[in-house]
């Protein structure tokens, strides 16, 4: 089934660790996004991509990096996790000017 | 950049009543306005969207209206049911600059049975 998949669903990690959140979509969408969301709260754009080898920063990008080497894959890396990174991370994809399909999210806890 | 304001932040209605959620946007170049529903512990789901060349769109019990002159758009839910209880987000997609959705802050809708 065509969808967007995020792993892991839940992650508890120690301060200072490097982590990569995985996101893959099987819909052939060119555009992909990462948003940060505290439960039920506003979505904040972290990074987005128009296609392979294209990445742009959002509002909360300063402490993370992304890559887009393949159309279907858009991982997010935190170089040094901090307790302030505790949140839910949502990946999404879309056709140009169309609504997003969101993944189920990764709930990250940094202790 | 785009700024989207959403009101109210919480809304409680009786089952069968109507609910209205309003959003305003700042960038007159924005041309796409989706609405998402997020149930507790689940991913946001697209429920309806409208483009700038249309003033109103309806899908069964939900409808969206757009006033480009005033730069506001609204979600209308009629004959509300308990399963409509969720957080609803509006969003706007500018046609220039950063072409990623800017979301409103969300409205928590509670439908009382």
XYZ file of N, CA and C in Angstrom:
672
model
N 0.839 -1.185 0.000
C 0.000 0.000 0.000
C 0.882 1.245 0.000
N 0.590 2.196 -0.884
C 1.355 3.432 -0.961
C 1.107 4.251 0.291
N 2.181 4.609 0.959
C 2.046 5.353 2.207
C 3.396 5.974 2.552
N 3.463 6.587 3.721
C 4.700 7.174 4.215
C 4.986 6.551 5.574
N 6.212 6.107 5.763
C 6.556 5.296 6.919
C 7.668 5.958 7.706
N 7.498 5.966 9.030
C 8.511 6.541 9.903
C 8.968 5.494 10.915
N 10.268 5.454 11.135
C 10.819 4.585 12.181
C 11.918 5.337 12.919
N 12.088 5.056 14.223
C 11.196 4.228 15.030
C 9.932 5.001 15.418
N 8.934 4.330 15.972
C 7.731 5.010 16.464
C 8.017 5.712 17.781
N 8.809 5.068 18.631
C 9.183 5.636 19.931
C 10.683 5.463 20.117
N 11.312 6.490 20.721
C 12.752 6.433 20.960
C 13.078 7.185 22.238
N 13.780 6.527 23.141
C 14.295 7.159 24.356
C 15.814 7.111 24.266
N 16.440 8.255 24.383
C 17.873 8.321 24.166
C 18.510 9.295 25.148
N 19.793 9.100 25.437
C 20.491 9.954 26.377
C 20.991 11.250 25.756
N 21.167 12.241 26.595
C 21.669 13.539 26.145
C 23.036 13.387 25.489
N 23.220 14.098 24.369
C 24.496 14.086 23.668
C 24.610 13.056 22.565
N 23.664 12.131 22.502
C 23.715 11.088 21.473
C 23.310 11.640 20.100
N 23.863 11.035 19.079
C 23.474 11.343 17.699
C 22.385 10.380 17.263
N 21.314 10.917 16.690
C 20.206 10.056 16.276
C 19.735 10.414 14.874
N 19.244 9.426 14.180
C 18.651 9.632 12.859
C 17.245 9.065 12.851
N 16.288 9.919 12.485
C 14.898 9.497 12.345
C 14.653 9.206 10.868
N 14.082 8.037 10.608
C 13.909 7.588 9.229
C 12.515 7.924 8.708
N 12.450 8.265 7.421
C 11.180 8.536 6.751
C 11.277 8.071 5.315
N 10.338 7.236 4.910
C 10.297 6.749 3.529
C 8.864 6.778 3.022
N 8.713 7.146 1.744
C 7.380 7.163 1.141
C 7.407 6.397 -0.185
N 6.282 5.748 -0.454
C 6.181 4.902 -1.655
C 5.179 5.479 -2.637
N 4.929 6.779 -2.559
C 3.941 7.426 -3.418
C 4.576 8.169 -4.579
N 5.911 8.195 -4.631
C 6.582 8.896 -5.721
C 6.502 10.403 -5.627
N 6.205 10.917 -4.425
C 6.095 12.367 -4.257
C 7.462 13.037 -4.320
N 7.491 14.198 -4.970
C 8.741 14.947 -5.040
C 9.031 15.704 -3.747
N 7.996 16.263 -3.127
C 8.199 17.124 -1.967
C 8.061 16.340 -0.668
N 9.002 16.575 0.247
C 8.951 15.945 1.566
C 9.295 16.976 2.626
N 8.804 16.719 3.863
C 8.880 17.709 4.928
C 9.102 17.020 6.273
N 9.713 17.772 7.182
C 9.763 17.381 8.579
C 9.152 18.491 9.416
N 8.217 18.077 10.312
C 7.610 19.001 11.254
C 7.829 18.475 12.670
N 7.940 19.396 13.612
C 7.991 19.054 15.026
C 6.671 19.452 15.663
N 6.107 18.572 16.478
C 4.820 18.848 17.101
C 4.776 18.272 18.497
N 4.552 19.123 19.491
C 4.182 18.641 20.810
C 2.736 18.161 20.715
N 2.356 17.110 21.452
C 1.048 16.469 21.267
C -0.118 17.434 21.200
N -0.838 17.424 20.089
C -2.017 18.260 19.921
C -1.745 19.734 19.716
N -0.487 20.060 19.583
C -0.109 21.470 19.479
C 0.307 21.810 18.045
N 0.742 23.040 17.876
C 1.092 23.571 16.554
C 2.221 22.775 15.893
N 2.194 22.699 14.565
C 3.248 22.032 13.804
C 4.277 23.072 13.350
N 5.538 22.802 13.624
C 6.619 23.720 13.252
C 7.506 23.068 12.197
N 7.724 23.763 11.087
C 8.520 23.237 9.984
C 10.002 23.212 10.356
N 10.634 22.050 10.159
C 12.062 21.921 10.466
C 12.878 21.989 9.179
N 12.568 21.116 8.237
C 13.247 21.076 6.942
C 12.249 20.639 5.873
N 12.556 20.960 4.609
C 11.758 20.419 3.531
C 12.633 20.230 2.293
N 12.099 19.508 1.325
C 12.860 19.164 0.123
C 11.938 19.156 -1.081
N 12.423 19.742 -2.186
C 11.641 19.744 -3.425
C 11.909 18.503 -4.272
N 13.043 17.822 -3.989
C 13.397 16.656 -4.772
C 14.800 16.211 -4.414
N 15.313 15.243 -5.159
C 16.648 14.714 -4.885
C 17.685 15.831 -4.892
N 18.548 15.813 -3.906
C 19.647 16.773 -3.720
C 19.169 18.200 -3.458
N 17.903 18.363 -3.102
C 17.349 19.671 -2.759
C 16.846 19.652 -1.324
N 17.391 20.503 -0.462
C 16.889 20.623 0.905
C 16.866 22.095 1.290
N 15.862 22.447 2.109
C 15.694 23.822 2.561
C 15.435 23.819 4.060
N 15.857 24.895 4.726
C 15.641 25.007 6.163
C 14.276 25.607 6.462
N 13.695 25.142 7.564
C 12.459 25.723 8.057
C 12.752 26.611 9.251
N 11.796 26.658 10.183
C 11.919 27.559 11.321
C 12.774 27.003 12.447
N 12.866 25.675 12.552
C 13.558 25.038 13.682
C 14.728 24.196 13.195
N 15.431 24.645 12.185
C 16.400 23.782 11.515
C 17.788 23.806 12.124
N 18.070 24.719 13.041
C 19.460 24.988 13.405
C 20.155 23.815 14.092
N 19.389 22.883 14.661
C 20.032 21.824 15.423
C 19.902 20.470 14.759
N 19.547 20.455 13.481
C 19.356 19.191 12.790
C 19.756 19.332 11.328
N 19.969 18.181 10.692
C 20.288 18.156 9.271
C 19.443 17.094 8.578
N 19.282 17.252 7.266
C 18.553 16.273 6.460
C 19.352 15.991 5.195
N 18.971 14.924 4.521
C 19.552 14.601 3.225
C 18.445 14.041 2.344
N 18.625 14.185 1.027
C 17.631 13.630 0.069
C 18.418 13.059 -1.116
N 18.925 11.866 -0.894
C 19.731 11.191 -1.910
C 18.844 10.376 -2.842
N 17.716 9.895 -2.304
C 16.742 9.155 -3.108
C 15.379 9.807 -2.940
N 14.564 9.741 -3.952
C 13.249 10.373 -3.922
C 12.435 9.907 -2.730
N 12.513 8.624 -2.404
C 11.618 8.054 -1.408
C 12.108 8.201 0.023
N 13.326 8.702 0.245
C 13.941 8.632 1.560
C 14.375 10.022 2.017
N 13.993 10.407 3.256
C 14.284 11.758 3.748
C 14.593 11.684 5.239
N 15.772 11.245 5.629
C 16.089 11.094 7.056
C 16.459 12.419 7.715
N 16.168 12.494 9.000
C 16.464 13.670 9.832
C 17.468 13.259 10.903
N 18.553 14.029 11.035
C 19.603 13.708 11.999
C 19.762 14.824 13.022
N 19.768 14.423 14.297
C 20.137 15.315 15.385
C 21.539 14.944 15.810
N 22.489 15.869 15.681
C 23.892 15.548 15.952
C 24.151 15.314 17.436
N 23.450 16.056 18.302
C 23.654 15.941 19.737
C 22.320 16.194 20.444
N 21.663 15.123 20.817
C 20.320 15.247 21.384
C 20.342 15.957 22.740
N 19.330 16.793 22.965
C 19.157 17.502 24.248
C 17.730 17.294 24.740
N 17.499 17.453 26.043
C 16.124 17.307 26.557
C 15.113 18.209 25.836
N 15.554 19.380 25.352
C 14.645 20.289 24.636
C 14.186 19.709 23.299
N 14.847 18.648 22.828
C 14.424 17.990 21.588
C 13.288 17.002 21.818
N 12.922 16.785 23.064
C 11.821 15.867 23.358
C 10.544 16.399 22.727
N 9.960 15.603 21.822
C 8.802 16.037 21.059
C 8.387 14.913 20.128
N 7.361 15.188 19.314
C 6.994 14.267 18.235
C 7.466 14.873 16.920
N 8.047 14.017 16.073
C 8.546 14.447 14.777
C 7.712 13.776 13.680
N 7.108 14.614 12.846
C 6.235 14.135 11.778
C 6.875 14.383 10.430
N 6.909 13.360 9.628
C 7.368 13.463 8.247
C 6.145 13.497 7.349
N 6.222 14.215 6.239
C 5.101 14.304 5.307
C 5.629 14.389 3.878
N 4.760 14.083 2.938
C 5.124 14.226 1.530
C 3.921 14.730 0.753
N 4.177 15.283 -0.441
C 3.077 15.793 -1.263
C 3.504 15.913 -2.717
N 2.482 15.922 -3.578
C 2.682 16.406 -4.922
C 2.727 17.936 -4.843
N 3.191 18.556 -5.871
C 3.289 20.021 -5.855
C 1.912 20.627 -5.650
N 1.788 21.533 -4.679
C 0.553 22.257 -4.415
C -0.610 21.368 -4.002
N -0.336 20.211 -3.484
C -1.384 19.329 -2.986
C -1.243 19.130 -1.486
N -2.278 18.548 -0.890
C -2.232 18.307 0.542
C -1.195 17.268 0.918
N -0.745 17.365 2.138
C 0.272 16.454 2.635
C -0.342 15.127 3.064
N 0.480 14.068 2.927
C 0.235 12.818 3.618
C 1.287 12.728 4.711
N 0.825 12.577 5.947
C 1.741 12.510 7.080
C 2.054 11.070 7.445
N 3.266 10.868 7.969
C 3.595 9.597 8.592
C 3.016 9.540 9.999
N 3.188 8.410 10.638
C 2.630 8.213 11.979
C 3.456 8.870 13.070
N 4.649 9.358 12.723
C 5.440 10.121 13.669
C 6.436 9.291 14.458
N 7.464 9.967 14.954
C 8.412 9.389 15.918
C 8.308 10.217 17.187
N 7.998 9.546 18.281
C 7.930 10.248 19.564
C 9.272 10.086 20.251
N 10.011 11.194 20.359
C 11.373 11.188 20.890
C 11.405 11.718 22.310
N 12.081 10.996 23.187
C 12.326 11.457 24.554
C 13.827 11.440 24.798
N 14.360 12.602 25.180
C 15.787 12.709 25.485
C 15.936 12.870 26.996
N 16.667 11.953 27.604
C 16.793 11.963 29.071
C 18.213 12.389 29.501
N 7.311 36.171 5.512
C 6.728 34.870 5.285
C 5.274 34.826 5.697
N 4.666 33.669 5.462
C 3.253 33.485 5.779
C 3.039 33.360 7.276
N 1.913 33.929 7.747
C 1.492 33.790 9.130
C 0.014 33.403 9.126
N -0.319 32.333 9.836
C -1.695 31.848 9.879
C -2.183 31.886 11.317
N -3.295 32.564 11.545
C -3.910 32.622 12.867
C -5.230 31.855 12.855
N -5.476 31.088 13.903
C -6.630 30.197 13.956
C -7.402 30.436 15.251
N -8.737 30.479 15.135
C -9.607 30.710 16.293
C -10.892 29.890 16.156
N -11.467 29.415 17.259
C -10.941 29.500 18.614
C -9.914 28.398 18.868
N -9.260 28.431 20.002
C -8.303 27.379 20.340
C -9.025 26.137 20.869
N -10.174 26.335 21.509
C -11.005 25.212 21.947
C -12.456 25.530 21.618
N -13.210 24.482 21.327
C -14.615 24.647 20.946
C -15.381 23.424 21.436
N -16.420 23.671 22.203
C -17.254 22.589 22.699
C -18.676 22.791 22.190
N -19.237 21.766 21.556
C -20.598 21.854 21.012
C -21.373 20.601 21.415
N -22.681 20.707 21.349
C -23.538 19.561 21.599
C -23.692 18.755 20.301
N -23.791 17.474 20.436
C -24.002 16.621 19.270
C -25.189 17.125 18.462
N -24.978 17.221 17.133
C -26.022 17.713 16.247
C -25.911 19.185 15.918
N -25.172 19.931 16.750
C -24.963 21.349 16.469
C -23.903 21.516 15.381
N -23.762 22.753 14.911
C -22.722 23.085 13.932
C -21.498 23.645 14.644
N -20.344 23.490 14.005
C -19.091 24.051 14.525
C -18.411 24.828 13.409
N -17.844 25.969 13.768
C -17.149 26.817 12.795
C -15.778 27.184 13.349
N -14.764 26.988 12.555
C -13.390 27.339 12.915
C -12.871 28.303 11.856
N -12.235 29.383 12.322
C -11.822 30.445 11.404
C -10.312 30.633 11.393
N -9.783 30.932 10.209
C -8.352 31.190 10.055
C -8.133 32.417 9.196
N -7.103 33.182 9.527
C -6.682 34.285 8.686
C -5.241 34.049 8.263
N -4.879 34.562 7.100
C -3.514 34.413 6.613
C -2.991 35.772 6.183
N -1.675 35.883 6.078
C -1.071 37.196 5.842
C -0.571 37.384 4.407
N -0.172 36.296 3.739
C 0.452 36.395 2.426
C -0.612 36.320 1.329
N -0.826 37.435 0.648
C -1.862 37.468 -0.390
C -1.541 36.552 -1.571
N -0.282 36.083 -1.653
C 0.090 35.170 -2.734
C -0.296 33.719 -2.433
N -0.726 33.433 -1.219
C -1.119 32.063 -0.880
C -2.298 31.630 -1.721
N -2.260 30.386 -2.179
C -3.298 29.949 -3.118
C -3.848 28.564 -2.821
N -3.462 27.974 -1.696
C -3.948 26.635 -1.362
C -4.145 26.546 0.136
N -5.352 26.072 0.550
C -5.736 26.141 1.958
C -6.362 24.815 2.375
N -5.569 23.928 2.972
C -6.107 22.638 3.432
C -6.488 22.681 4.907
N -7.321 21.736 5.287
C -7.700 21.529 6.683
C -7.363 20.089 7.061
N -6.790 19.934 8.269
C -6.403 18.622 8.755
C -7.116 18.329 10.065
N -7.435 17.071 10.256
C -8.017 16.578 11.500
C -7.014 15.638 12.142
N -6.740 15.857 13.432
C -5.806 14.984 14.137
C -6.485 14.436 15.382
N -6.776 13.161 15.354
C -7.323 12.498 16.530
C -6.192 12.174 17.494
N -6.558 11.954 18.738
C -5.584 11.748 19.794
C -4.646 10.596 19.459
N -3.351 10.885 19.457
C -2.340 9.858 19.217
C -2.181 9.427 17.772
N -2.850 10.133 16.860
C -2.790 9.743 15.447
C -2.176 10.842 14.590
N -1.901 10.516 13.352
C -1.311 11.487 12.430
C -2.377 12.452 11.924
N -2.004 13.679 11.538
C -2.978 14.580 10.906
C -3.456 13.997 9.583
N -4.763 14.126 9.331
C -5.353 13.628 8.096
C -6.023 14.784 7.363
N -5.777 14.875 6.065
C -6.419 15.900 5.235
C -7.909 15.591 5.132
N -8.761 16.576 5.465
C -10.209 16.349 5.391
C -10.866 17.140 4.270
N -10.342 18.300 3.950
C -10.877 19.102 2.860
C -9.865 20.185 2.528
N -9.865 20.640 1.302
C -8.973 21.729 0.913
C -9.669 22.616 -0.111
N -9.140 23.814 -0.290
C -9.720 24.751 -1.240
C -8.596 25.543 -1.889
N -8.752 25.824 -3.159
C -7.760 26.628 -3.875
C -8.308 28.027 -4.081
N -7.421 28.953 -4.393
C -7.782 30.371 -4.365
C -8.748 30.779 -5.462
N -8.973 29.920 -6.450
C -9.912 30.270 -7.520
C -11.338 29.815 -7.216
N -11.553 29.330 -5.973
C -12.867 28.832 -5.573
C -13.274 29.504 -4.266
N -14.558 29.844 -4.108
C -14.996 30.513 -2.892
C -15.535 29.571 -1.833
N -16.014 28.385 -2.262
C -16.612 27.469 -1.313
C -16.487 26.045 -1.844
N -16.326 25.108 -0.925
C -16.259 23.696 -1.291
C -16.921 22.889 -0.198
N -17.692 21.873 -0.593
C -18.435 21.090 0.386
C -18.208 19.610 0.151
N -18.139 18.863 1.252
C -18.006 17.410 1.178
C -18.819 16.825 2.324
N -20.020 16.424 2.024
C -20.951 15.862 3.000
C -21.180 16.860 4.127
N -20.759 16.553 5.356
C -21.065 17.444 6.485
C -20.041 18.555 6.690
N -18.984 18.557 5.909
C -17.965 19.592 6.088
C -17.913 20.506 4.871
N -17.597 21.764 5.109
C -17.473 22.742 4.040
C -16.389 23.736 4.419
N -15.769 24.302 3.415
C -14.776 25.340 3.638
C -15.150 26.533 2.760
N -15.029 27.731 3.321
C -15.255 28.961 2.573
C -13.985 29.786 2.581
N -13.756 30.528 1.516
C -12.561 31.344 1.366
C -12.943 32.751 0.938
N -12.433 33.738 1.649
C -12.605 35.142 1.279
C -11.223 35.713 1.020
N -10.837 35.776 -0.245
C -9.491 36.225 -0.605
C -9.264 37.681 -0.284
N -10.303 38.492 -0.424
C -10.156 39.919 -0.173
C -9.794 40.153 1.285
N -10.505 39.467 2.170
C -10.270 39.618 3.602
C -9.166 38.692 4.106
N -8.683 37.797 3.278
C -7.649 36.828 3.629
C -8.056 35.992 4.836
N -9.259 35.422 4.739
C -9.649 34.466 5.771
C -10.438 33.324 5.165
N -10.365 32.184 5.829
C -11.084 30.987 5.397
C -11.590 30.251 6.622
N -12.673 29.522 6.445
C -13.349 28.906 7.577
C -13.742 27.468 7.273
N -13.765 26.666 8.324
C -14.234 25.279 8.253
C -15.583 25.201 8.954
N -16.548 24.598 8.288
C -17.885 24.448 8.842
C -18.202 22.955 8.925
N -18.587 22.523 10.115
C -19.014 21.131 10.306
C -20.463 21.161 10.775
N -21.337 20.522 10.021
C -22.749 20.477 10.401
C -23.081 19.116 11.015
N -24.157 19.104 11.789
C -24.646 17.861 12.416
C -23.506 17.095 13.087
N -22.806 17.795 13.977
C -21.615 17.208 14.591
C -21.928 15.910 15.327
N -20.924 15.017 15.328
C -21.024 13.718 15.983
C -19.830 13.552 16.915
N -19.947 12.693 17.931
C -18.821 12.522 18.858
C -17.508 12.174 18.155
N -17.570 11.459 17.044
C -16.343 11.098 16.336
C -15.691 12.277 15.607
N -16.369 13.435 15.603
C -15.750 14.655 15.077
C -14.791 15.277 16.085
N -14.822 14.797 17.316
C -13.939 15.337 18.354
C -12.482 15.064 17.979
N -11.687 16.130 17.914
C -10.294 16.037 17.471
C -9.700 17.436 17.513
N -8.431 17.532 17.147
C -7.811 18.838 16.924
C -7.798 19.095 15.422
N -8.251 20.276 15.026
C -8.311 20.657 13.624
C -7.290 21.757 13.347
N -6.547 21.585 12.254
C -5.531 22.562 11.850
C -5.860 23.114 10.469
N -5.806 24.427 10.337
C -5.847 25.024 9.014
C -4.410 25.269 8.558
N -4.228 25.503 7.282
C -2.891 25.776 6.753
C -3.014 26.587 5.474
N -1.927 27.264 5.140
C -1.866 28.029 3.900
C -0.544 27.753 3.216
N -0.594 27.682 1.883
C 0.612 27.386 1.107
C 0.899 28.559 0.189
N 1.940 29.338 0.473
C 2.244 30.486 -0.387
C 2.697 30.047 -1.766
N 2.425 30.852 -2.749
C 2.799 30.540 -4.125
C 4.181 31.068 -4.474
N 4.807 31.761 -3.522
C 6.152 32.291 -3.747
C 6.995 32.017 -2.502
N 8.317 32.173 -2.667
C 9.190 31.991 -1.509
C 9.166 30.569 -0.979
N 9.061 30.441 0.318
C 9.075 29.133 0.958
C 7.755 28.420 0.691
N 7.808 27.431 -0.151
C 6.580 26.747 -0.563
C 6.387 25.504 0.284
N 6.101 25.755 1.538
C 5.732 24.682 2.460
C 4.587 25.218 3.300
N 3.695 24.336 3.700
C 2.526 24.755 4.449
C 2.917 25.420 5.768
N 2.242 26.529 6.045
C 2.290 27.140 7.371
C 0.974 26.807 8.054
N 1.054 26.211 9.239
C -0.138 25.742 9.940
C -0.618 26.751 10.980
N -1.924 26.766 11.201
C -2.477 27.473 12.342
C -2.161 26.715 13.615
N -2.524 27.296 14.739
C -2.161 26.741 16.044
C -3.095 25.629 16.503
N -4.172 25.370 15.753
C -5.055 24.256 16.075
C -6.271 24.649 16.893
N -7.358 23.922 16.680
C -8.595 24.073 17.460
C -8.992 22.703 17.984
N -9.116 22.627 19.295
C -9.550 21.365 19.906
C -11.075 21.370 19.981
N -11.701 20.524 19.167
C -13.163 20.429 19.117
C -13.627 19.252 19.967
N -14.545 19.542 20.865
C -15.151 18.501 21.697
C -16.646 18.473 21.408
N -17.142 17.339 20.958
C -18.572 17.186 20.689
C -19.169 16.376 21.826
N -20.062 17.023 22.566
C -20.678 16.395 23.734
C -21.886 15.567 23.296
N -21.930 14.284 23.684
C -23.081 13.443 23.266
C -24.353 13.818 24.025
